[in-house]
PDB file of C-alpha atoms in Angstrom:
ATOM      1  CA  MET W  12       0.789   6.735  22.848  1.00  0.00           C
ATOM      2  CA  LEU W  13       0.256   9.453  20.337  1.00  0.00           C
ATOM      3  CA  SER W  14       3.914   9.116  19.390  1.00  0.00           C
ATOM      4  CA  ALA W  15       3.578   5.197  18.911  1.00  0.00           C
ATOM      5  CA  PHE W  16       0.837   5.996  17.000  1.00  0.00           C
ATOM      6  CA  GLU W  17       2.210   8.385  14.478  1.00  0.00           C
ATOM      7  CA  ASP W  18       5.461   6.435  14.357  1.00  0.00           C
ATOM      8  CA  GLY W  19       3.277   3.396  13.113  1.00  0.00           C
ATOM      9  CA  GLU W  20       4.174   1.300  16.168  1.00  0.00           C
ATOM     10  CA  LEU W  21       0.469   0.166  16.932  1.00  0.00           C
ATOM     11  CA  GLU W  22      -0.889  -2.635  15.461  1.00  0.00           C
ATOM     12  CA  GLY W  23      -4.120  -4.999  15.765  1.00  0.00           C
ATOM     13  CA  GLU W  24      -6.491  -4.324  18.609  1.00  0.00           C
ATOM     14  CA  GLN W  25      -4.305  -1.834  20.040  1.00  0.00           C
ATOM     15  CA  LEU W  26      -4.407   0.337  16.824  1.00  0.00           C
ATOM     16  CA  SER W  27      -8.122  -0.214  16.425  1.00  0.00           C
ATOM     17  CA  GLU W  28      -8.902   0.940  20.223  1.00  0.00           C
ATOM     18  CA  PHE W  29      -6.539   3.984  19.687  1.00  0.00           C
ATOM     19  CA  ARG W  30      -8.458   5.121  16.403  1.00  0.00           C
ATOM     20  CA  HIS W  31     -11.733   4.503  18.149  1.00  0.00           C
ATOM     21  CA  ARG W  32     -10.532   7.101  20.746  1.00  0.00           C
ATOM     22  CA  LEU W  33      -9.616   9.609  18.272  1.00  0.00           C
ATOM     23  CA  LEU W  34     -12.919   9.496  16.880  1.00  0.00           C
ATOM     24  CA  GLN W  35     -14.559   9.998  20.349  1.00  0.00           C
ATOM     25  CA  GLU W  36     -12.091  12.391  21.698  1.00  0.00           C
ATOM     26  CA  PRO W  37     -11.730  15.795  20.187  1.00  0.00           C
ATOM     27  CA  GLU W  38      -8.854  16.996  22.395  1.00  0.00           C
ATOM     28  CA  LEU W  39      -6.764  13.803  21.241  1.00  0.00           C
ATOM     29  CA  ARG W  40      -7.346  14.662  17.758  1.00  0.00           C
ATOM     30  CA  ARG W  41      -6.286  18.254  18.530  1.00  0.00           C
ATOM     31  CA  GLU W  42      -2.879  16.944  19.876  1.00  0.00           C
ATOM     32  CA  LEU W  43      -2.501  14.519  16.855  1.00  0.00           C
ATOM     33  CA  ASP W  44      -2.945  17.475  14.618  1.00  0.00           C
ATOM     34  CA  ALA W  45      -0.674  19.593  16.633  1.00  0.00           C
ATOM     35  CA  ILE W  46       2.419  16.763  16.164  1.00  0.00           C
ATOM     36  CA  ARG W  47       1.323  16.502  12.533  1.00  0.00           C
ATOM     37  CA  SER W  48       1.321  20.120  11.913  1.00  0.00           C
ATOM     38  CA  THR W  49       5.044  20.213  13.622  1.00  0.00           C
ATOM     39  CA  ASP W  50       6.205  17.439  11.401  1.00  0.00           C
ATOM     40  CA  GLU W  51       4.820  19.089   8.576  1.00  0.00           C
ATOM     41  CA  ARG W  52       6.969  22.574   9.472  1.00  0.00           C
ATOM     42  CA  LEU W  53      10.097  20.559  10.131  1.00  0.00           C
ATOM     43  CA  ARG W  54       9.647  18.863   6.474  1.00  0.00           C
ATOM     44  CA  ASP W  55       8.938  22.307   5.017  1.00  0.00           C
ATOM     45  CA  TYR W  56      12.311  23.701   6.706  1.00  0.00           C
ATOM     46  CA  ALA W  57      14.204  20.880   5.510  1.00  0.00           C
ATOM     47  CA  SER W  58      13.041  20.985   1.918  1.00  0.00           C
ATOM     48  CA  TRP W  59      14.091  24.655   2.237  1.00  0.00           C
ATOM     49  CA  ILE W  60      17.693  23.674   3.295  1.00  0.00           C
ATOM     50  CA  ASP W  61      17.644  21.169   0.381  1.00  0.00           C
ATOM     51  CA  ALA W  62      16.787  23.788  -2.107  1.00  0.00           C
ATOM     52  CA  THR W  63      19.469  26.169  -0.922  1.00  0.00           C
ATOM     53  CA  PRO W  64      22.501  26.384  -3.445  1.00  0.00           C
ATOM     54  CA  VAL W  65      25.665  24.794  -2.384  1.00  0.00           C
ATOM     55  CA  PRO W  66      28.594  27.125  -2.273  1.00  0.00           C
ATOM     56  CA  GLU W  67      30.820  27.067  -5.298  1.00  0.00           C
ATOM     57  CA  GLN W  68      33.739  26.135  -3.140  1.00  0.00           C
ATOM     58  CA  ILE W  69      32.131  22.886  -1.989  1.00  0.00           C
ATOM     59  CA  ALA W  70      30.381  22.094  -5.403  1.00  0.00           C
ATOM     60  CA  GLY W  71      33.986  22.289  -6.804  1.00  0.00           C
ATOM     61  CA  LEU W  72      35.039  19.226  -4.602  1.00  0.00           C
ATOM     62  CA  VAL W  73      32.359  16.983  -5.749  1.00  0.00           C
ATOM     63  CA  ARG W  74      32.311  17.808  -9.592  1.00  0.00           C
ATOM     64  CA  PHE W  75      33.115  14.565 -11.559  1.00  0.00           C
ATOM     65  CA  PRO W  76      36.429  14.138 -13.074  1.00  0.00           C
ATOM     66  CA  PRO W  77      36.783  14.991 -16.818  1.00  0.00           C
ATOM     67  CA  GLY W  78      36.929  11.558 -17.997  1.00  0.00           C
ATOM     68  CA  ARG W  79      33.392  10.564 -16.673  1.00  0.00           C
ATOM     69  CA  SER W  80      30.772  11.777 -19.047  1.00  0.00           C
ATOM     70  CA  ALA W  81      27.062  12.290 -18.296  1.00  0.00           C
ATOM     71  CA  ALA W  82      26.042  10.121 -21.050  1.00  0.00           C
ATOM     72  CA  LYS W  83      28.000   6.841 -19.705  1.00  0.00           C
ATOM     73  CA  LEU W  84      26.728   7.352 -16.373  1.00  0.00           C
ATOM     74  CA  PHE W  85      23.097   7.633 -17.597  1.00  0.00           C
ATOM     75  CA  ALA W  86      23.578   4.469 -19.802  1.00  0.00           C
ATOM     76  CA  ALA W  87      24.669   2.625 -16.747  1.00  0.00           C
ATOM     77  CA  ALA W  88      21.638   3.893 -14.818  1.00  0.00           C
ATOM     78  CA  ALA W  89      19.251   2.989 -17.360  1.00  0.00           C
ATOM     79  CA  ALA W  90      20.688  -0.655 -17.576  1.00  0.00           C
ATOM     80  CA  VAL W  91      20.319  -1.108 -13.919  1.00  0.00           C
ATOM     81  CA  PHE W  92      16.822   0.110 -14.094  1.00  0.00           C
ATOM     82  CA  VAL W  93      15.788  -2.168 -17.066  1.00  0.00           C
ATOM     83  CA  LEU W  94      17.286  -5.069 -15.208  1.00  0.00           C
ATOM     84  CA  THR W  95      15.250  -4.279 -12.133  1.00  0.00           C
ATOM     85  CA  ILE W  96      12.217  -3.853 -13.725  1.00  0.00           C
ATOM     86  CA  GLY W  97      12.493  -6.959 -15.852  1.00  0.00           C
ATOM     87  CA  THR W  98      13.394  -8.675 -12.793  1.00  0.00           C
ATOM     88  CA  TYR W  99      10.383  -7.896 -11.124  1.00  0.00           C
ATOM     89  CA  LEU W 100       7.893  -8.427 -14.021  1.00  0.00           C
ATOM     90  CA  ILE W 101       9.677 -11.931 -14.712  1.00  0.00           C
ATOM     91  CA  ILE W 102       9.088 -13.211 -10.886  1.00  0.00           C
ATOM     92  CA  PRO W 103       5.635 -14.242  -9.997  1.00  0.00           C
ATOM     93  CA  ASN W 104       3.809 -13.068  -7.094  1.00  0.00           C
ATOM     94  CA  GLU W 105       3.562 -16.133  -5.010  1.00  0.00           C
ATOM     95  CA  LEU W 106       2.141 -14.431  -1.855  1.00  0.00           C
ATOM     96  CA  ASP W 107      -1.330 -13.711  -3.092  1.00  0.00           C
ATOM     97  CA  ILE W 108      -3.844 -13.569  -0.375  1.00  0.00           C
ATOM     98  CA  ASP W 109      -7.356 -14.804  -0.829  1.00  0.00           C
ATOM     99  CA  TYR W 110      -9.279 -11.713   0.544  1.00  0.00           C
ATOM    100  CA  SER W 111     -12.518 -13.662   0.649  1.00  0.00           C
ATOM    101  CA  LEU W 112     -11.337 -14.631   4.230  1.00  0.00           C
ATOM    102  CA  LEU W 113     -12.434 -10.925   5.253  1.00  0.00           C
ATOM    103  CA  THR W 114     -15.985 -12.252   5.166  1.00  0.00           C
ATOM    104  CA  PHE W 115     -15.087 -14.223   8.120  1.00  0.00           C
ATOM    105  CA  MET W 116     -12.366 -13.010  10.096  1.00  0.00           C
ATOM    106  CA  GLU W 117     -12.851 -10.825  13.159  1.00  0.00           C
ATOM    107  CA  SER W 118     -11.006  -7.637  14.069  1.00  0.00           C
ATOM    108  CA  GLY W 119      -7.791  -8.505  15.786  1.00  0.00           C
ATOM    109  CA  GLN W 120      -7.543 -11.724  14.109  1.00  0.00           C
ATOM    110  CA  ARG W 121      -4.588 -12.618  11.976  1.00  0.00           C
ATOM    111  CA  ILE W 122      -3.902 -15.523   9.340  1.00  0.00           C
ATOM    112  CA  ASP W 123      -0.377 -16.501   8.559  1.00  0.00           C
ATOM    113  CA  PHE W 124       0.402 -17.715   4.903  1.00  0.00           C
ATOM    114  CA  GLY W 125       4.129 -18.710   5.239  1.00  0.00           C
ATOM    115  CA  GLU W 126       6.005 -15.459   4.379  1.00  0.00           C
ATOM    116  CA  ASP W 127       2.930 -13.375   4.410  1.00  0.00           C
ATOM    117  CA  TYR W 128      -0.171 -12.757   6.375  1.00  0.00           C
ATOM    118  CA  LEU W 129      -3.675 -11.001   6.499  1.00  0.00           C
ATOM    119  CA  GLU W 130      -4.571  -9.310   9.866  1.00  0.00           C
ATOM    120  CA  VAL W 131      -7.843  -7.389  10.100  1.00  0.00           C
ATOM    121  CA  VAL W 132      -7.394  -4.229  12.247  1.00  0.00           C
ATOM    122  CA  ALA W 133     -10.792  -2.772  12.314  1.00  0.00           C
ATOM    123  CA  SER W 134     -13.992  -2.637  10.600  1.00  0.00           C
ATOM    124  CA  PHE W 135     -16.308   0.308   9.966  1.00  0.00           C
ATOM    125  CA  GLN W 136     -19.555   1.483   7.584  1.00  0.00           C
ATOM    126  CA  GLN W 137     -18.453   3.852   4.964  1.00  0.00           C
ATOM    127  CA  LEU W 138     -20.591   7.151   4.295  1.00  0.00           C
ATOM    128  CA  ASP W 139     -22.236   5.533   1.147  1.00  0.00           C
ATOM    129  CA  GLY W 140     -23.172   2.331   3.148  1.00  0.00           C
ATOM    130  CA  ARG W 141     -20.539   0.051   2.274  1.00  0.00           C
ATOM    131  CA  TYR W 142     -19.023  -2.292   4.841  1.00  0.00           C
ATOM    132  CA  CYS W 143     -15.385  -1.603   4.972  1.00  0.00           C
ATOM    133  CA  ARG W 144     -12.169  -3.364   6.697  1.00  0.00           C
ATOM    134  CA  GLU W 145      -8.819  -1.957   7.642  1.00  0.00           C
ATOM    135  CA  LEU W 146      -6.115  -4.712   7.104  1.00  0.00           C
ATOM    136  CA  ILE W 147      -2.404  -5.053   7.122  1.00  0.00           C
ATOM    137  CA  THR W 148      -0.453  -7.556   5.302  1.00  0.00           C
ATOM    138  CA  ARG W 149       3.459  -8.013   5.393  1.00  0.00           C
ATOM    139  CA  ASP W 150       3.684  -5.605   2.392  1.00  0.00           C
ATOM    140  CA  SER W 151       0.699  -3.250   2.415  1.00  0.00           C
ATOM    141  CA  HIS W 152      -1.835  -1.329   4.753  1.00  0.00           C
ATOM    142  CA  GLN W 153      -5.312  -1.202   3.020  1.00  0.00           C
ATOM    143  CA  ILE W 154      -8.887  -0.114   3.451  1.00  0.00           C
ATOM    144  CA  VAL W 155     -11.220  -2.489   1.445  1.00  0.00           C
ATOM    145  CA  CYS W 156     -14.774  -2.306   1.063  1.00  0.00           C
ATOM    146  CA  LEU W 157     -17.459  -5.025   0.209  1.00  0.00           C
ATOM    147  CA  THR W 158     -18.862  -3.979  -3.268  1.00  0.00           C
ATOM    148  CA  GLY W 159     -21.437  -6.663  -4.264  1.00  0.00           C
ATOM    149  CA  GLU W 160     -19.877  -9.847  -3.279  1.00  0.00           C
ATOM    150  CA  SER W 161     -16.245  -9.008  -3.450  1.00  0.00           C
ATOM    151  CA  TRP W 162     -13.978  -6.664  -1.704  1.00  0.00           C
ATOM    152  CA  GLN W 163     -12.629  -3.598  -3.399  1.00  0.00           C
ATOM    153  CA  SER W 164      -9.267  -1.996  -2.286  1.00  0.00           C
ATOM    154  CA  MET W 165     -10.071   1.583  -1.593  1.00  0.00           C
ATOM    155  CA  ILE W 166      -6.717   2.776  -0.322  1.00  0.00           C
ATOM    156  CA  GLU W 167      -3.528   0.824  -0.297  1.00  0.00           C
ATOM    157  CA  VAL W 168      -0.065   2.024   1.248  1.00  0.00           C
ATOM    158  CA  SER W 169       3.092   0.032   0.877  1.00  0.00           C
ATOM    159  CA  ARG W 170       4.753  -1.148   4.140  1.00  0.00           C
ATOM    160  CA  LEU W 171       7.170  -3.453   5.629  1.00  0.00           C
ATOM    161  CA  ASP W 172       7.616  -5.122   9.066  1.00  0.00           C
ATOM    162  CA  PRO W 173      10.805  -3.406  10.230  1.00  0.00           C
ATOM    163  CA  PRO W 174      13.088  -5.199  12.491  1.00  0.00           C
ATOM    164  CA  ALA W 175      12.155  -4.834  16.156  1.00  0.00           C
ATOM    165  CA  ASP W 176      15.153  -2.167  17.128  1.00  0.00           C
ATOM    166  CA  ALA W 177      14.485  -0.333  13.635  1.00  0.00           C
ATOM    167  CA  TYR W 178      13.790   3.355  13.763  1.00  0.00           C
ATOM    168  CA  GLN W 179      10.417   4.400  12.165  1.00  0.00           C
ATOM    169  CA  PRO W 180       9.904   8.115  11.145  1.00  0.00           C
ATOM    170  CA  ALA W 181       6.855   9.968  12.737  1.00  0.00           C
ATOM    171  CA  GLY W 182       3.731   9.481  10.411  1.00  0.00           C
ATOM    172  CA  GLY W 183       5.189   6.571   8.408  1.00  0.00           C
ATOM    173  CA  TYR W 184       2.705   5.169   6.297  1.00  0.00           C
ATOM    174  CA  VAL W 185      -0.266   5.204   8.335  1.00  0.00           C
ATOM    175  CA  ALA W 186      -1.275   8.792   7.852  1.00  0.00           C
ATOM    176  CA  PRO W 187      -2.952   8.114   4.274  1.00  0.00           C
ATOM    177  CA  ILE W 188      -4.991   5.602   5.907  1.00  0.00           C
ATOM    178  CA  ASP W 189      -5.865   7.476   9.020  1.00  0.00           C
ATOM    179  CA  ARG W 190      -7.073  10.325   6.541  1.00  0.00           C
ATOM    180  CA  TYR W 191      -9.232   8.074   4.713  1.00  0.00           C
ATOM    181  CA  VAL W 192     -11.039   6.461   7.610  1.00  0.00           C
ATOM    182  CA  ARG W 193     -11.732   9.916   9.178  1.00  0.00           C
ATOM    183  CA  ASP W 194     -13.005  11.341   5.831  1.00  0.00           C
ATOM    184  CA  HIS W 195     -15.160   8.414   4.947  1.00  0.00           C
ATOM    185  CA  ILE W 196     -16.318   6.692   8.225  1.00  0.00           C
ATOM    186  CA  SER W 197     -20.056   6.650   9.012  1.00  0.00           C
ATOM    187  CA  GLY W 198     -20.522   6.849  12.931  1.00  0.00           C
ATOM    188  CA  THR W 199     -17.722   4.977  14.680  1.00  0.00           C
ATOM    189  CA  VAL W 200     -15.825   1.829  14.410  1.00  0.00           C
ATOM    190  CA  ILE W 201     -17.972  -1.246  14.406  1.00  0.00           C
ATOM    191  CA  GLU W 202     -18.089  -2.807  17.998  1.00  0.00           C
ATOM    192  CA  ALA W 203     -17.154  -6.667  18.283  1.00  0.00           C
ATOM    193  CA  ALA W 204     -20.778  -7.847  18.746  1.00  0.00           C
ATOM    194  CA  GLU W 205     -22.127  -6.218  15.805  1.00  0.00           C
ATOM    195  CA  GLU W 206     -19.352  -7.113  13.688  1.00  0.00           C
ATOM    196  CA  LYS W 207     -19.789 -10.800  14.615  1.00  0.00           C
ATOM    197  CA  GLN W 208     -23.328 -10.320  13.027  1.00  0.00           C
ATOM    198  CA  LEU W 209     -21.897  -8.999  10.087  1.00  0.00           C
ATOM    199  CA  ILE W 210     -19.666 -11.879   9.506  1.00  0.00           C
ATOM    200  CA  GLU W 211     -21.922 -14.673  10.401  1.00  0.00           C
TER     201      GLU W 211
END
């Protein structure tokens, strides 16, 4: 279960229940921290390998031929960058989601909007007293908190729904969300009965 959580494979009620266990079980948190620590050491080791200079014999095999100048390559890269950014800015975002729906949705509930969706994972009270919800959409994983009468995004991490058979690296995009919840939650995740009272 820890590996599935760290790989970002848990969603909805399963993710909410596991997060609740993490808040209640110190031993489980220690195991998760050990996994994350190992991942970090492996990343550090890999970055050390990346920082090691390539031997001259190998570097000579991959040098650009004399006819290609760095200026030409830079110009081509700049043109691709400008076209990509221009296309992104011109195409309107048609997948806007009405976050006021969060006021009425229960944890575990999902609403589909054609190509996009909104799923509430869990609810909790933040240390500053605000009511917050963890949610996922097709493109993002967020924590939003009710500020006055509107929802304010506290943290948002990009994500994509991978194909069922695709590999997802350990940690993935979930770690920043988990860290935010651990650092800002007051008490534990709000249970279903209390949540119903809040949204009615």
